[in-house]
Short mmCIF file of C-alpha atoms in Angstrom, two decimals:
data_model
loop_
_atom_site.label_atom_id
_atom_site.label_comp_id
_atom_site.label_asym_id
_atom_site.label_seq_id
_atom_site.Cartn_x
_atom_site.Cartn_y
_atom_site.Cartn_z
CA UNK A 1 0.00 0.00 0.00
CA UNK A 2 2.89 2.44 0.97
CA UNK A 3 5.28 1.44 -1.59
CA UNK A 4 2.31 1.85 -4.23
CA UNK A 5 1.96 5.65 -2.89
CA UNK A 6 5.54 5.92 -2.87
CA UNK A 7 5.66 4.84 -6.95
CA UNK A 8 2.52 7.92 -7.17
CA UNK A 9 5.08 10.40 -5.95
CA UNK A 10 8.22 9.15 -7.99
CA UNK A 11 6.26 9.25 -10.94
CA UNK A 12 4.80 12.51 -10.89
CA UNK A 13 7.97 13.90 -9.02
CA UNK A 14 6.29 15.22 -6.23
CA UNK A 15 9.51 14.41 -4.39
CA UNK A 16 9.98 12.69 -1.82
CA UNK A 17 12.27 12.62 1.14
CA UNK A 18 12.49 9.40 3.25
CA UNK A 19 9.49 10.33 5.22
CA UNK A 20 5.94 8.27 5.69
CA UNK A 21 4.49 7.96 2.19
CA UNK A 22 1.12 9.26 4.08
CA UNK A 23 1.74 12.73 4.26
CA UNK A 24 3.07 12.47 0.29
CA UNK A 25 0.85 14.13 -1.96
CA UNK A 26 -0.71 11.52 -4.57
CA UNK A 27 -1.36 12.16 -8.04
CA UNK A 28 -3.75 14.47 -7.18
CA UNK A 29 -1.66 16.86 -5.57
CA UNK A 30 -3.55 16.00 -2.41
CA UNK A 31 -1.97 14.72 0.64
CA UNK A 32 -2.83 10.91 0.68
CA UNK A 33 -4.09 10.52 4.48
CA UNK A 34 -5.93 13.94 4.62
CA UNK A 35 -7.95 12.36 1.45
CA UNK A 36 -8.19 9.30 3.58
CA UNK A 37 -9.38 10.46 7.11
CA UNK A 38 -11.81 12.43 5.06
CA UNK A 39 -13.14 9.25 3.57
CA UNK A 40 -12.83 7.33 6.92
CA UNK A 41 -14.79 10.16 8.80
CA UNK A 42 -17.05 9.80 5.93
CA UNK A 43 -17.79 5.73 7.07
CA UNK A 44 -17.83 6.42 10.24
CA UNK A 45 -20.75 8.91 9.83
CA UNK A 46 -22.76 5.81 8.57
CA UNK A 47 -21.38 4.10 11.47
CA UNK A 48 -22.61 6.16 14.54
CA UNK A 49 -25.49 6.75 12.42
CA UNK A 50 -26.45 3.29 12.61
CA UNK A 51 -25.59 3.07 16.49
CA UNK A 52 -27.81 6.54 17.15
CA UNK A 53 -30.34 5.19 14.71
CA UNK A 54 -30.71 1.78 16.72
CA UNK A 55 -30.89 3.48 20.04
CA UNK A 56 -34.34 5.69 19.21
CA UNK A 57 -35.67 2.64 16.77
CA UNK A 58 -35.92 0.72 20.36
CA UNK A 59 -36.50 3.92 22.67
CA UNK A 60 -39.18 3.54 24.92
CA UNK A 61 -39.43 -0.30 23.64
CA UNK A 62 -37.68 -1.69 27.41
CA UNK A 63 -39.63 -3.97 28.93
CA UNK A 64 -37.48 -4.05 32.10
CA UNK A 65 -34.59 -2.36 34.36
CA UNK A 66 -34.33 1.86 34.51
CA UNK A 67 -35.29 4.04 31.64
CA UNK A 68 -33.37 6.82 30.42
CA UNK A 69 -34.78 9.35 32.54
CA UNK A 70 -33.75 7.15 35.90
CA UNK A 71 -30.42 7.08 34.86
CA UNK A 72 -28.97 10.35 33.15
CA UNK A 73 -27.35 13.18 35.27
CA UNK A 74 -27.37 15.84 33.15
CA UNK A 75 -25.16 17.97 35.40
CA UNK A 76 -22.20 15.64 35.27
CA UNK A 77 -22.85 14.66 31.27
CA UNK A 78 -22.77 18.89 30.81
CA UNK A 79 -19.36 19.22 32.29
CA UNK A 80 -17.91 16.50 29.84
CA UNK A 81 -19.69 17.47 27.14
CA UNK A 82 -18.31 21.38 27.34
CA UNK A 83 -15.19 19.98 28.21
CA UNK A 84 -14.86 17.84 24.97
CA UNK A 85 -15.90 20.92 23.32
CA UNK A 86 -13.43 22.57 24.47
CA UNK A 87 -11.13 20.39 23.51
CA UNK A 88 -12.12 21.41 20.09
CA UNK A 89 -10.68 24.87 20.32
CA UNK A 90 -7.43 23.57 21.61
CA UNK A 91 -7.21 20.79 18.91
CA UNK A 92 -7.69 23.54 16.35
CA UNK A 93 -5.08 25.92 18.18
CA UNK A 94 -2.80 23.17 18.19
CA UNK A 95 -3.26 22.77 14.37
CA UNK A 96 -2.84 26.41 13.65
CA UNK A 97 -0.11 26.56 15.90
CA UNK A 98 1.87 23.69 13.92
CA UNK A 99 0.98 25.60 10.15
CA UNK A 100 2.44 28.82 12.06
CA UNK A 101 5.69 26.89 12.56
CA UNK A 102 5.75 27.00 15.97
CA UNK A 103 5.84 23.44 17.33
CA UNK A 104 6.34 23.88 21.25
CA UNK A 105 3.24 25.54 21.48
CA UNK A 106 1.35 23.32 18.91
CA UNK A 107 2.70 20.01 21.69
CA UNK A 108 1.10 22.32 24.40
CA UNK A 109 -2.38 22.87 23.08
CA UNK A 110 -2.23 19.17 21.87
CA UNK A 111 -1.41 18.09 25.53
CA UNK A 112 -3.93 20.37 26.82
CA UNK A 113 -6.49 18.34 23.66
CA UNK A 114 -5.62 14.79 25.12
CA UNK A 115 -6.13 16.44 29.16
CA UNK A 116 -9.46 17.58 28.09
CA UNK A 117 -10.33 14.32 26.59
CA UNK A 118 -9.21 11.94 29.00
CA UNK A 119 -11.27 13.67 31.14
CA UNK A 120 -13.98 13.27 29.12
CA UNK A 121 -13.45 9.39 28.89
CA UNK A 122 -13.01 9.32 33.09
CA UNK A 123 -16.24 10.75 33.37
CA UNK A 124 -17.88 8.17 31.00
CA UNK A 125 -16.26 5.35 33.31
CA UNK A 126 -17.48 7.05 36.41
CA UNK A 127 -21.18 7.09 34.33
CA UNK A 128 -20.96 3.83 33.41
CA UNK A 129 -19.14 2.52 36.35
CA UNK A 130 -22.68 4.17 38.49
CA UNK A 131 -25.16 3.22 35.98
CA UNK A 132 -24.32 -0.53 35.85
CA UNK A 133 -23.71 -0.76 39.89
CA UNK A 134 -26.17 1.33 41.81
CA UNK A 135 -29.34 1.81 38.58
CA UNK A 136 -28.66 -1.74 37.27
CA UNK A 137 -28.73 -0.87 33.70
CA UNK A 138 -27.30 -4.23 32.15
CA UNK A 139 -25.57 -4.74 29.24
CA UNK A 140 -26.13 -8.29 28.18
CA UNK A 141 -27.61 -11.22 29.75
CA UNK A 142 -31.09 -12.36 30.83
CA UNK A 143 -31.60 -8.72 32.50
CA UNK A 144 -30.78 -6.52 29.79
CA UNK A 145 -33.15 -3.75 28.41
CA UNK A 146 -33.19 -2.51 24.99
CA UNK A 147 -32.43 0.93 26.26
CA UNK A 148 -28.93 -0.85 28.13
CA UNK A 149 -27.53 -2.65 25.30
CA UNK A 150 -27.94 0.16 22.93
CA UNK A 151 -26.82 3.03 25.21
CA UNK A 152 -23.84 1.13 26.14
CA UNK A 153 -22.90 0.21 22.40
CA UNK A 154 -23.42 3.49 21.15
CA UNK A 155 -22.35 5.62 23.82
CA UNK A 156 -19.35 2.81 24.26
CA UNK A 157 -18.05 3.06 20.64
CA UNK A 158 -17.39 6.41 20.97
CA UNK A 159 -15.93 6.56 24.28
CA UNK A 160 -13.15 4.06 22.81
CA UNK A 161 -12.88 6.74 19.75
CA UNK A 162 -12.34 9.17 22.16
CA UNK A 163 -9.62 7.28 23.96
CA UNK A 164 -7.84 6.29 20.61
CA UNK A 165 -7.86 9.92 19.85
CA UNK A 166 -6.09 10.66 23.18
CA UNK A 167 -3.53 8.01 22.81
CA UNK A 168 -2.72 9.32 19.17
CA UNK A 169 -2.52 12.92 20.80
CA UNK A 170 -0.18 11.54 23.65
CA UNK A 171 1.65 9.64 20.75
CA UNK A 172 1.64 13.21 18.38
CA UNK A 173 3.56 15.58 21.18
CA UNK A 174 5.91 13.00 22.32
CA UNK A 175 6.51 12.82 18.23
CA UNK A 176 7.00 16.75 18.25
CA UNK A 177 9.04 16.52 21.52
CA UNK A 178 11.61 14.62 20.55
CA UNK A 179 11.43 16.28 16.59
CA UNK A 180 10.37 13.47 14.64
CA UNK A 181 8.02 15.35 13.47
CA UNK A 182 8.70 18.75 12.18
CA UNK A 183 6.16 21.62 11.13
CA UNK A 184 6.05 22.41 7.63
CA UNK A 185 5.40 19.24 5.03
CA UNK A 186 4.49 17.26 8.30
CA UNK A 187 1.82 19.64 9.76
CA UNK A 188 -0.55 17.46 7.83
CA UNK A 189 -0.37 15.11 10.22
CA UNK A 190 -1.53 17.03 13.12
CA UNK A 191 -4.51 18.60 10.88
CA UNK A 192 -5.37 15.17 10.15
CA UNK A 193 -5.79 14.38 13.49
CA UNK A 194 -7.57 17.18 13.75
CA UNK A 195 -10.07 16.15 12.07
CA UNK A 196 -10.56 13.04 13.47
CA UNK A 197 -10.63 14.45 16.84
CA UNK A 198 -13.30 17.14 15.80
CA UNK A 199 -15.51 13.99 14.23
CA UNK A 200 -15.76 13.15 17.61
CA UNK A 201 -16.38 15.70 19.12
CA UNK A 202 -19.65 16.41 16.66
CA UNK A 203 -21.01 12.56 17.48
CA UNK A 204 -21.19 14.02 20.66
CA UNK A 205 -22.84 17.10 20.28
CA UNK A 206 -25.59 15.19 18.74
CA UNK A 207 -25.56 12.04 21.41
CA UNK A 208 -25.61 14.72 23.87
CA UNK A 209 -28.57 16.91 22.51
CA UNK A 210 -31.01 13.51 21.04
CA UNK A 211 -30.26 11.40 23.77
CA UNK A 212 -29.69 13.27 26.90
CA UNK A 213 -31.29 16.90 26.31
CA UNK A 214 -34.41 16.03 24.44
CA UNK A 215 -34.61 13.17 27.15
CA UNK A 216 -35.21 16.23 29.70
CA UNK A 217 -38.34 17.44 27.30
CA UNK A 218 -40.63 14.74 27.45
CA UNK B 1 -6.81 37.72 10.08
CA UNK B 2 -2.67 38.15 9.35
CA UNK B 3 -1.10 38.15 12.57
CA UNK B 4 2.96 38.12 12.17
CA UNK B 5 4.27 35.72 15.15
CA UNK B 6 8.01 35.36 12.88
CA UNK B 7 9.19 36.19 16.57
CA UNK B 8 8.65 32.89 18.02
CA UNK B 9 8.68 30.88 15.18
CA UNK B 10 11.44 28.34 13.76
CA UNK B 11 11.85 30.34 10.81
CA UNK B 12 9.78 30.09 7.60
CA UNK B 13 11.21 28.54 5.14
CA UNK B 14 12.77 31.10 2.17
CA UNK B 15 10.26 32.85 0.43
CA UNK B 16 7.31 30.97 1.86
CA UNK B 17 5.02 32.95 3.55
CA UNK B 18 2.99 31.18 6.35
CA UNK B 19 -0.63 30.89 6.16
CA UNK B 20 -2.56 32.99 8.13
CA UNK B 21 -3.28 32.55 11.74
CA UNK B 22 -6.85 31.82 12.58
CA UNK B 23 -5.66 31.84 16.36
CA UNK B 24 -8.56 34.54 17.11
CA UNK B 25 -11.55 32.95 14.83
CA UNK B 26 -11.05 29.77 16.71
CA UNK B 27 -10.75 31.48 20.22
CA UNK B 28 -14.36 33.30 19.24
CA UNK B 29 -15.62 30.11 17.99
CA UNK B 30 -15.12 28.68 20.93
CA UNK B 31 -16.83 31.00 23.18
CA UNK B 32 -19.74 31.21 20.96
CA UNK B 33 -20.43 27.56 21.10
CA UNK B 34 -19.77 27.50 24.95
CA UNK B 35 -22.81 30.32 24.76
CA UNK B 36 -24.71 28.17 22.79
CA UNK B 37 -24.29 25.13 25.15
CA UNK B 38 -25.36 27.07 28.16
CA UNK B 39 -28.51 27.81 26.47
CA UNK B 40 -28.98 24.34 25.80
CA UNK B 41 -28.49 23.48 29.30
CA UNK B 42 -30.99 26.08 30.47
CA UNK B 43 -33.50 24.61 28.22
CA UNK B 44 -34.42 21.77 30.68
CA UNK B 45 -34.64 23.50 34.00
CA UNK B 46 -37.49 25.83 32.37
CA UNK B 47 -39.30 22.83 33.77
CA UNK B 48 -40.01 24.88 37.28
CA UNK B 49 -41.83 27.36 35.10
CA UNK B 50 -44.92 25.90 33.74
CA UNK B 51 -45.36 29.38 31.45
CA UNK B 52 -42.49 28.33 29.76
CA UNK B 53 -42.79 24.69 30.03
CA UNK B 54 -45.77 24.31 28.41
CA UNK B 55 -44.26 24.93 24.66
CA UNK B 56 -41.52 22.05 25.68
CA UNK B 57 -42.86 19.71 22.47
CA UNK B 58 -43.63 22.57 19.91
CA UNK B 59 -40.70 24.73 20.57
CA UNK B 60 -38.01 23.71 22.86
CA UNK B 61 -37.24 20.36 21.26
CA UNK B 62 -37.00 22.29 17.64
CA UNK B 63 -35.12 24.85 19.12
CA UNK B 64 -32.40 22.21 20.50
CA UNK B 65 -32.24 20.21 17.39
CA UNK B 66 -31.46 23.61 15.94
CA UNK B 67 -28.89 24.60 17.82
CA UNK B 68 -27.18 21.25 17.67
CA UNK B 69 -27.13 21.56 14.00
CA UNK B 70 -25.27 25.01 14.30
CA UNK B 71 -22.58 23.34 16.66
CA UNK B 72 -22.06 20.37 14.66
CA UNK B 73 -21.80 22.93 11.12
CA UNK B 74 -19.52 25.36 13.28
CA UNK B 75 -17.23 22.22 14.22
CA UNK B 76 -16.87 20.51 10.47
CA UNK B 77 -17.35 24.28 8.43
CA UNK B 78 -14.71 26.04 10.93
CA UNK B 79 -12.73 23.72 12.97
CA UNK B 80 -12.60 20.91 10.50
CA UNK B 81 -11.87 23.80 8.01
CA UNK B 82 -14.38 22.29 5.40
CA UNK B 83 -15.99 25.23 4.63
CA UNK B 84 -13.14 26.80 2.92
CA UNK B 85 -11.60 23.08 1.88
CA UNK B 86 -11.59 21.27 -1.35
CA UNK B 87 -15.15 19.80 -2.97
CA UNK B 88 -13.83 16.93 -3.16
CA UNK B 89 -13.14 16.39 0.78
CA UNK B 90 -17.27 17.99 0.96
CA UNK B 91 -18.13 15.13 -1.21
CA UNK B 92 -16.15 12.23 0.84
CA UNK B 93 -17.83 13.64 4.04
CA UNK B 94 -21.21 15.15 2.99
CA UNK B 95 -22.92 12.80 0.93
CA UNK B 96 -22.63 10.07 3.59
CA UNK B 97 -23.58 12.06 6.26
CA UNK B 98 -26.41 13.14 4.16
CA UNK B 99 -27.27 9.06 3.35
CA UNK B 100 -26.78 8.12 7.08
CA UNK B 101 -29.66 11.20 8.19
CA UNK B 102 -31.82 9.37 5.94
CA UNK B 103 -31.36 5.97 6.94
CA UNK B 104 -31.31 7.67 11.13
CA UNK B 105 -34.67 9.30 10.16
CA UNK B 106 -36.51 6.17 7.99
CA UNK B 107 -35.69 4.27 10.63
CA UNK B 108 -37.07 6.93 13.14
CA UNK B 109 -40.50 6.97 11.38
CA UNK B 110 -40.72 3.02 11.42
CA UNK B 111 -40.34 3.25 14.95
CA UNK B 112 -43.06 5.47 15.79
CA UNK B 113 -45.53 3.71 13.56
CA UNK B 114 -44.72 0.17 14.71
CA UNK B 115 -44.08 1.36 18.58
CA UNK B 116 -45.30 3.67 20.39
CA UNK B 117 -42.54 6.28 21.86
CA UNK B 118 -44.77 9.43 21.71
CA UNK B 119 -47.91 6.78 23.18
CA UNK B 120 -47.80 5.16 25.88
CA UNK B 121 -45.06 7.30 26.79
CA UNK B 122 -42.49 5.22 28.45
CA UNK B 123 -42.06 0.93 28.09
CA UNK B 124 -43.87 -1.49 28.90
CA UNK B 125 -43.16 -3.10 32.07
CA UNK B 126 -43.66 -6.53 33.71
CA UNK B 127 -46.40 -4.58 35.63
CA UNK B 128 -48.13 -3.62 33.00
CA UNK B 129 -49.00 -7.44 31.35
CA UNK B 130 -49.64 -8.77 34.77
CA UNK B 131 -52.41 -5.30 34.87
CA UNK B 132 -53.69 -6.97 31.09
CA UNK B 133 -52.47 -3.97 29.23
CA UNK B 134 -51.96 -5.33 25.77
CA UNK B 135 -49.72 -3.09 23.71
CA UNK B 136 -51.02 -1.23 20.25
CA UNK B 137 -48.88 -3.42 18.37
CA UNK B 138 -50.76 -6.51 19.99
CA UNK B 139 -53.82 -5.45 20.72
CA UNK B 140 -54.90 -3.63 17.81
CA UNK B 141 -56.14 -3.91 14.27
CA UNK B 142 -55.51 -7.00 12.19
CA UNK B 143 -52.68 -8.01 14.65
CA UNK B 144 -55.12 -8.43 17.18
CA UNK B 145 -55.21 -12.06 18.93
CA UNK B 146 -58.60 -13.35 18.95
CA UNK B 147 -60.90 -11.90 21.80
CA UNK B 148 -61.79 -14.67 23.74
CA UNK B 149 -65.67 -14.74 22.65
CA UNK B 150 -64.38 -15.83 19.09
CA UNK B 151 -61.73 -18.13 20.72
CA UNK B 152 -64.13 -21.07 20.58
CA UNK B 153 -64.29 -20.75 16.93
CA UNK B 154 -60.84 -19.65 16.11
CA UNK B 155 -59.71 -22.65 18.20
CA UNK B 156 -61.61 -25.22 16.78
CA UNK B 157 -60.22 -24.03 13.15
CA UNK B 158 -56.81 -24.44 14.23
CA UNK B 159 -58.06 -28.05 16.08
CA UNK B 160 -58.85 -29.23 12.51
CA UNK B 161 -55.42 -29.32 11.56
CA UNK B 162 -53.95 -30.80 15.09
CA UNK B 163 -52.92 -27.23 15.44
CA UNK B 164 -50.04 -27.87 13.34
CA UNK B 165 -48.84 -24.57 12.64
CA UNK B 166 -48.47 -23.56 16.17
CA UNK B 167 -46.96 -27.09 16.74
CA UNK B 168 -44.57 -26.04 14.12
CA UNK B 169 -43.30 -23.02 15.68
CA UNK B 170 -43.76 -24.54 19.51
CA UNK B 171 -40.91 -27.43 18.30
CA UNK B 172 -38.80 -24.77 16.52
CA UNK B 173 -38.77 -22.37 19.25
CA UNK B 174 -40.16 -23.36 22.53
CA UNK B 175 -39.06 -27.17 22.96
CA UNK B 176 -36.13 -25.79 24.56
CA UNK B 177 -37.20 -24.17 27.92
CA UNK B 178 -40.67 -25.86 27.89
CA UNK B 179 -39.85 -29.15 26.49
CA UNK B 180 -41.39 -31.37 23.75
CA UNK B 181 -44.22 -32.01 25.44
CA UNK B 182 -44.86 -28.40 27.33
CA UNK B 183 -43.46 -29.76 30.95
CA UNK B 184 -41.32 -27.58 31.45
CA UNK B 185 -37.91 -27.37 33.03
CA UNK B 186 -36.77 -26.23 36.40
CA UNK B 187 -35.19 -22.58 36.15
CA UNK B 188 -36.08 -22.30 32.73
CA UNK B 189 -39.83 -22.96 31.12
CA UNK B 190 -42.70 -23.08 33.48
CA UNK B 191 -45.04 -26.30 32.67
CA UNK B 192 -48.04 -25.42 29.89
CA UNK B 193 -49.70 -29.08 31.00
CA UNK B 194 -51.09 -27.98 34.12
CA UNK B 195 -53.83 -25.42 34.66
CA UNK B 196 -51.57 -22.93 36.63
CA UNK B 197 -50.36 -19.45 35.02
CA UNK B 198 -48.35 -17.30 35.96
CA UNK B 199 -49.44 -14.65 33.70
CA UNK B 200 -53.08 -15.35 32.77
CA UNK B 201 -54.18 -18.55 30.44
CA UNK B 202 -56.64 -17.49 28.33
CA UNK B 203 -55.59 -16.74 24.71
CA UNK B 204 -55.25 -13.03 24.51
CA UNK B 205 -52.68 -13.42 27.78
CA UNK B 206 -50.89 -16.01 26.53
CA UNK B 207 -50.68 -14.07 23.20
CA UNK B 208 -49.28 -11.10 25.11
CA UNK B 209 -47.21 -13.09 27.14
CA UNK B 210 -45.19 -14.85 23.83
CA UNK B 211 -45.22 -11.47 22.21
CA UNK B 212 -43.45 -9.23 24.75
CA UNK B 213 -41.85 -11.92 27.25
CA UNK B 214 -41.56 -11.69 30.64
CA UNK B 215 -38.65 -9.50 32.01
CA UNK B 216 -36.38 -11.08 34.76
CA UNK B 217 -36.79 -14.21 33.04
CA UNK B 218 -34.99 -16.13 30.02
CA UNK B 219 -38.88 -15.86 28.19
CA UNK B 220 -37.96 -13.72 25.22
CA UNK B 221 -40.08 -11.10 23.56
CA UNK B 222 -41.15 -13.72 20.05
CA UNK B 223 -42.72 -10.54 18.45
CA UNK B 224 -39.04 -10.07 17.75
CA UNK B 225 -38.92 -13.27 15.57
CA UNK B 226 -42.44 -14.25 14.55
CA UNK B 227 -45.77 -12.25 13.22
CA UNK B 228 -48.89 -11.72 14.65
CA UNK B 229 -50.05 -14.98 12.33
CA UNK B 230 -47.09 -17.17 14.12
CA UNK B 231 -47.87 -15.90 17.58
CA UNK B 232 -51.31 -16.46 17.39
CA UNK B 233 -51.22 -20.34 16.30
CA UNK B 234 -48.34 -20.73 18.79
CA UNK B 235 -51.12 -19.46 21.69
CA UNK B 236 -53.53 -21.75 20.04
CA UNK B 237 -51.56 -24.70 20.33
CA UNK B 238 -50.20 -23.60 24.20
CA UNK B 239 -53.79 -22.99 25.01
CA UNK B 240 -54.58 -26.64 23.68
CA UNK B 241 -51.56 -28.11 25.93
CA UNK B 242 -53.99 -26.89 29.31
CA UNK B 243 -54.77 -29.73 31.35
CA UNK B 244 -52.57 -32.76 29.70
CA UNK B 245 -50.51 -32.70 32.56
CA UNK B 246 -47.11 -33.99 30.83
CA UNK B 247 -45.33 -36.83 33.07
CA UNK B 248 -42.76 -35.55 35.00
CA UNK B 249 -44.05 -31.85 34.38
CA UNK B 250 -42.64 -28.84 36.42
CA UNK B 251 -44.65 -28.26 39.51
CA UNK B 252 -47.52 -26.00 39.58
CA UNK B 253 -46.69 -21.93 39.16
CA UNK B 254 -48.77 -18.77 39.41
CA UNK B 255 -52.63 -19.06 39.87
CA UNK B 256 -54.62 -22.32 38.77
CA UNK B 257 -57.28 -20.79 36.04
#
C-alpha cells in the first residue's frame, strides 16, 4: 500500500524525502491521508449513524430495568460534554499553531487536547461505572433492556474513539518533543488528526442533545 | 486575520510565507459555542416554570435540534476547516452524512408507527402485562389475537389441523425451555400441561405473554422473531396443551385458572 503511494510520488515527481508515504501528496496533488481520514470520517458517519439510529428505533421499547430518565445526570454529562468541546478549540489551536511553525506551542495545546479528553473518557467510566452498579442498567444477559444494550454500544463506541484519539494525541507531542516530526510538510499530520478528533467531538454534540437533552423534554 | 508571530517561530522557510493565523476565529468560535451550550443546558430547567414549560414539544425540542445543527456545522465548516476546503473532501464527508440522516430518520419513522414512543409514553413493564395492558402493536387492528368470545371458533379451526402450525413453531422455538411435550424445566420454562399461570391462560394473555416476554426471566419477547399470524397459532396450540398434565411436568406456578 505504501510502496504503491511511494511509486505515485516518484512518478509525478512530487519528491519525496524518506518520510511516511502518508503525508506524500498523490497524483492528485492532495496529501494521501488527509484524502483518507476524510473518507474514513465519511464511514464512520454511517457508522454512529447506525448506532444513534438503533438506540431511538428501540427507545421507549424496554420492557425491564431503569429508563433513560432514571439514569442520566445531566449535570455531570454537561461538564464532559463542554469539556470535549473545548477540547475542540485547543485541537484547532494546536493545528494552527503547527501551520504557524511554531511546534512547542502546537505540543502544548495538543497536551492540553488529550487532558481535556481523558477527562472526558473518566467521566464516561465514572457514568458507566454508576449506571451498571447502583441503577442496574445491564448490558447483556437475561436482565438486559433494549435501552442498556444500545446506550452502552453506542455511547461505548465512541468513548473508545475518544480514547484512541487521546492516545494518538499523547503519541503526536511525544513525536513533536523529541522532533520526529517537524512543522512544515508534516503539519498534515496534526490537521489530520484534527479532524478526526473534531468527528468526535460532533457525534457528541448530537448524542448529547437527542439522547440526553431532548430526554429532559418529554 | 494576518497576525505576524516570525518572533517565536522556527523560521519560515525562504520565500514561503505562512498561512494565516486563525488563532482569534477559533478562540471566538469557541466561546460562541460555549454560549450556545449554556442555552442548551438552560433549556431543561425551564421545567419549574410551567409558562415556559408548556411549549416544551412545539418549541423547545426544535429549538435544540437547531442549535445542535449550528454546533455540529460550526465544528466541520470552521474547525474541520471544510468550509473553505476542497469539494472533493465535501463530497467524501457530505454525501454520507447526508445518506446516514436518511437511513437515522426512515428508521425513526418506522419506529413510531410500529411502537409507540410518543404513546404510551415510556415501556412497557412486567407490571403492566400482569395489569392486562396489551400493547397497540398486539392489541390492535388485524394483529389483534382473537378476543376470547371468538376463541371457541378460532380454536376449533386451528383443532382441525392438530394445530399444526403452532406445533410447528412450539418445536422450533419453545421445545427448549418448555420441552417437547410443554413440561417444562426447572429454572427455565414453566409447565403449559397444568392449569396454573403465571401470567393469565386465556388466549389473549398467553398471546401477550409470547409477544413481549416476561422481564427477569430467560422468556424472550417472540414478536421479535415471529408475526402476529405465528404468535397467534403458537397461543392456540399452548392454550390446547392446558390440562394434559405432561409426566414428569414442572410443579404447579402462578394461579390455577
Amino acid at each position: 500500500m505504501s510502496a504503491h503511494a511511494e511509486n505515485l510520488t516518484h512518478d509525478d515527481a512530487h519528491g519525496h524525502d524518506g518520510h511516511g508515504a502518508l503525508a506524500e501528496n498523490n497524483f492528485l496533488g492532495l496529501p494521501n491521508i488527509k484524502l483518507a481520514m476524510w473518507a474514513f470520517l465519511g464511514s464512520e458517519c454511517m457508522f454512529f449513524g447506525s448506532l444513534i439510529g438503533t438506540y431511538f428505533f428501540y427507545h421507549g421499547n424496554s420492557l425491564s430495568g431503569p429508563l433513560p430518565k432514571d439514569v442520566f445526570s445531566i449535570g455531570i454529562t454537561s461538564i464532559s460534554t463542554f469539556l470535549l468541546l473545548m477540547s475542540s478549540v485547543t485541537m484547532a489551536l494546536a493545528v494552527d499553531s503547527m501551520k504557524q511553525q511554531k511546534p512547542s506551542t502546537a505540543r502544548n495545546f495538543i497536551l492540553a487536547t488529550a487532558l481535556l479528553g481523558a477527562t472526558f473518557v473518566g467521566f464516561q467510566v465514572l457514568e458507566f461505572h454508576e449506571f451498571y452498579t447502583e441503577k442496574h442498567l445491564v448490558f447483556a444477559g437475561p436482565n438486559a433492556s433494549l435501552f442498556g444494550s444500545t446506550f452502552y454500544t453506542m455511547t461505548g463506541f465512541h468513548g473508545t474513539h475518544v480514547t484512541v484519539g487521546v492516545i494518538w494525541l499523547v503519541i503526536m507531542s511525544i513525536l513533536i518533543q523529541k522532533k520526529k516530526l517537524v512543522p512544515g510538510k508534516e503539519a498534515v499530520n496534526v490537521e489530520v488528526m484534527g479532524l478526526y478528533w473534531h468527528f468526535v467531538d460532533i457525534v457528541w454534540i448530537v448524542i448529547f442533545t437527542f439522547v440526553y437533552l431532548l430526554e429532559f423534554l418529554k | 486575520m494576518s497576525h505576524g508571530h516570525e518572533a517565536d517561530t522556527l523560521g519560515a522557510h525562504g520565500g514561503h510565507a505562512l498561512p494565516h493565523s486563525h488563532k482569534k476565529q477559533y478562540i471566538i468560535l469557541g466561546i460562541v459555542l460555549s454560549i450556545v451550550t449554556f442555552i442548551e443546558l438552560g433549556i431543561p430547567l425551564f421545567k419549574g416554570v410551567p409558562e415556559l414549560w408548556s411549549a416544551a414539544q412545539e418549541v423547545w425540542a426544535p429549538l435544540l435540534i437547531v442549535l445542535s445543527i449550528f454546533k455540529f456545522g460550526a465544528v466541520v465548516g470552521d474547525f474541520m476547516h471544510l468550509r473553505n476546503d476542497l469539494t472533493l473532501y465535501k463530497f467524501l464527508f457530505i454525501s454520507p452524512l447526508v445518506l446516514a440522516m436518511f437511513s437515522f430518520f426512515a428508521i425513526g419513522s418506522l419506529s413510531v408507527v410500529h411502537f409507540h414512543p410518543f404513546g404510551k409514553g415510556y415501556a412497557v413493564t412486567a407490571q403492566d402485562l400482569a395489569d392486562g395492558y396489551v400493547p397497540p402493536t398486539v392489541g390492535g387492528g388485524a394483529d389483534a389475537p382473537l378476543a376470547d368470545d371468538k376463541f371457541e371458533a378460532a380454536f376449533a379451526d386451528a383443532q382441525k389441523t392438530g394445530f399444526a402450525k403452532g406445533k410447528e413453531t412450539f418445536t422450533a422455538s419453545c421445545v427448549s425451555c418448555h420441552r417437547a411435550d410443554g413440561g417444562g424445566m426447572p429454572g427455565l420454562g414453566v409447565n403449559l400441561t397444568d392449569d396454573c399461570y403465571k401470567h393469565g391462560g386465556k388466549i389473549a394473555a398467553l398471546y401477550t405473554t409470547i409477544a413481549k416476554g416476561v422481564s427477569g426471566t430467560a422468556m424472550p419477547a417472540w414478536q421479535t422473531s415471529m408475526d402476529s399470524e405465528k404468535l397467534r397459532q403458537v397461543s392456540y396450540y399452548v392454550r390446547s396443551l392446558k390440562g394434559t398434565n405432561a409426566a414428569g411436568g414442572k410443579e404447579c406456578e402462578g394461579a390455577k385458572e
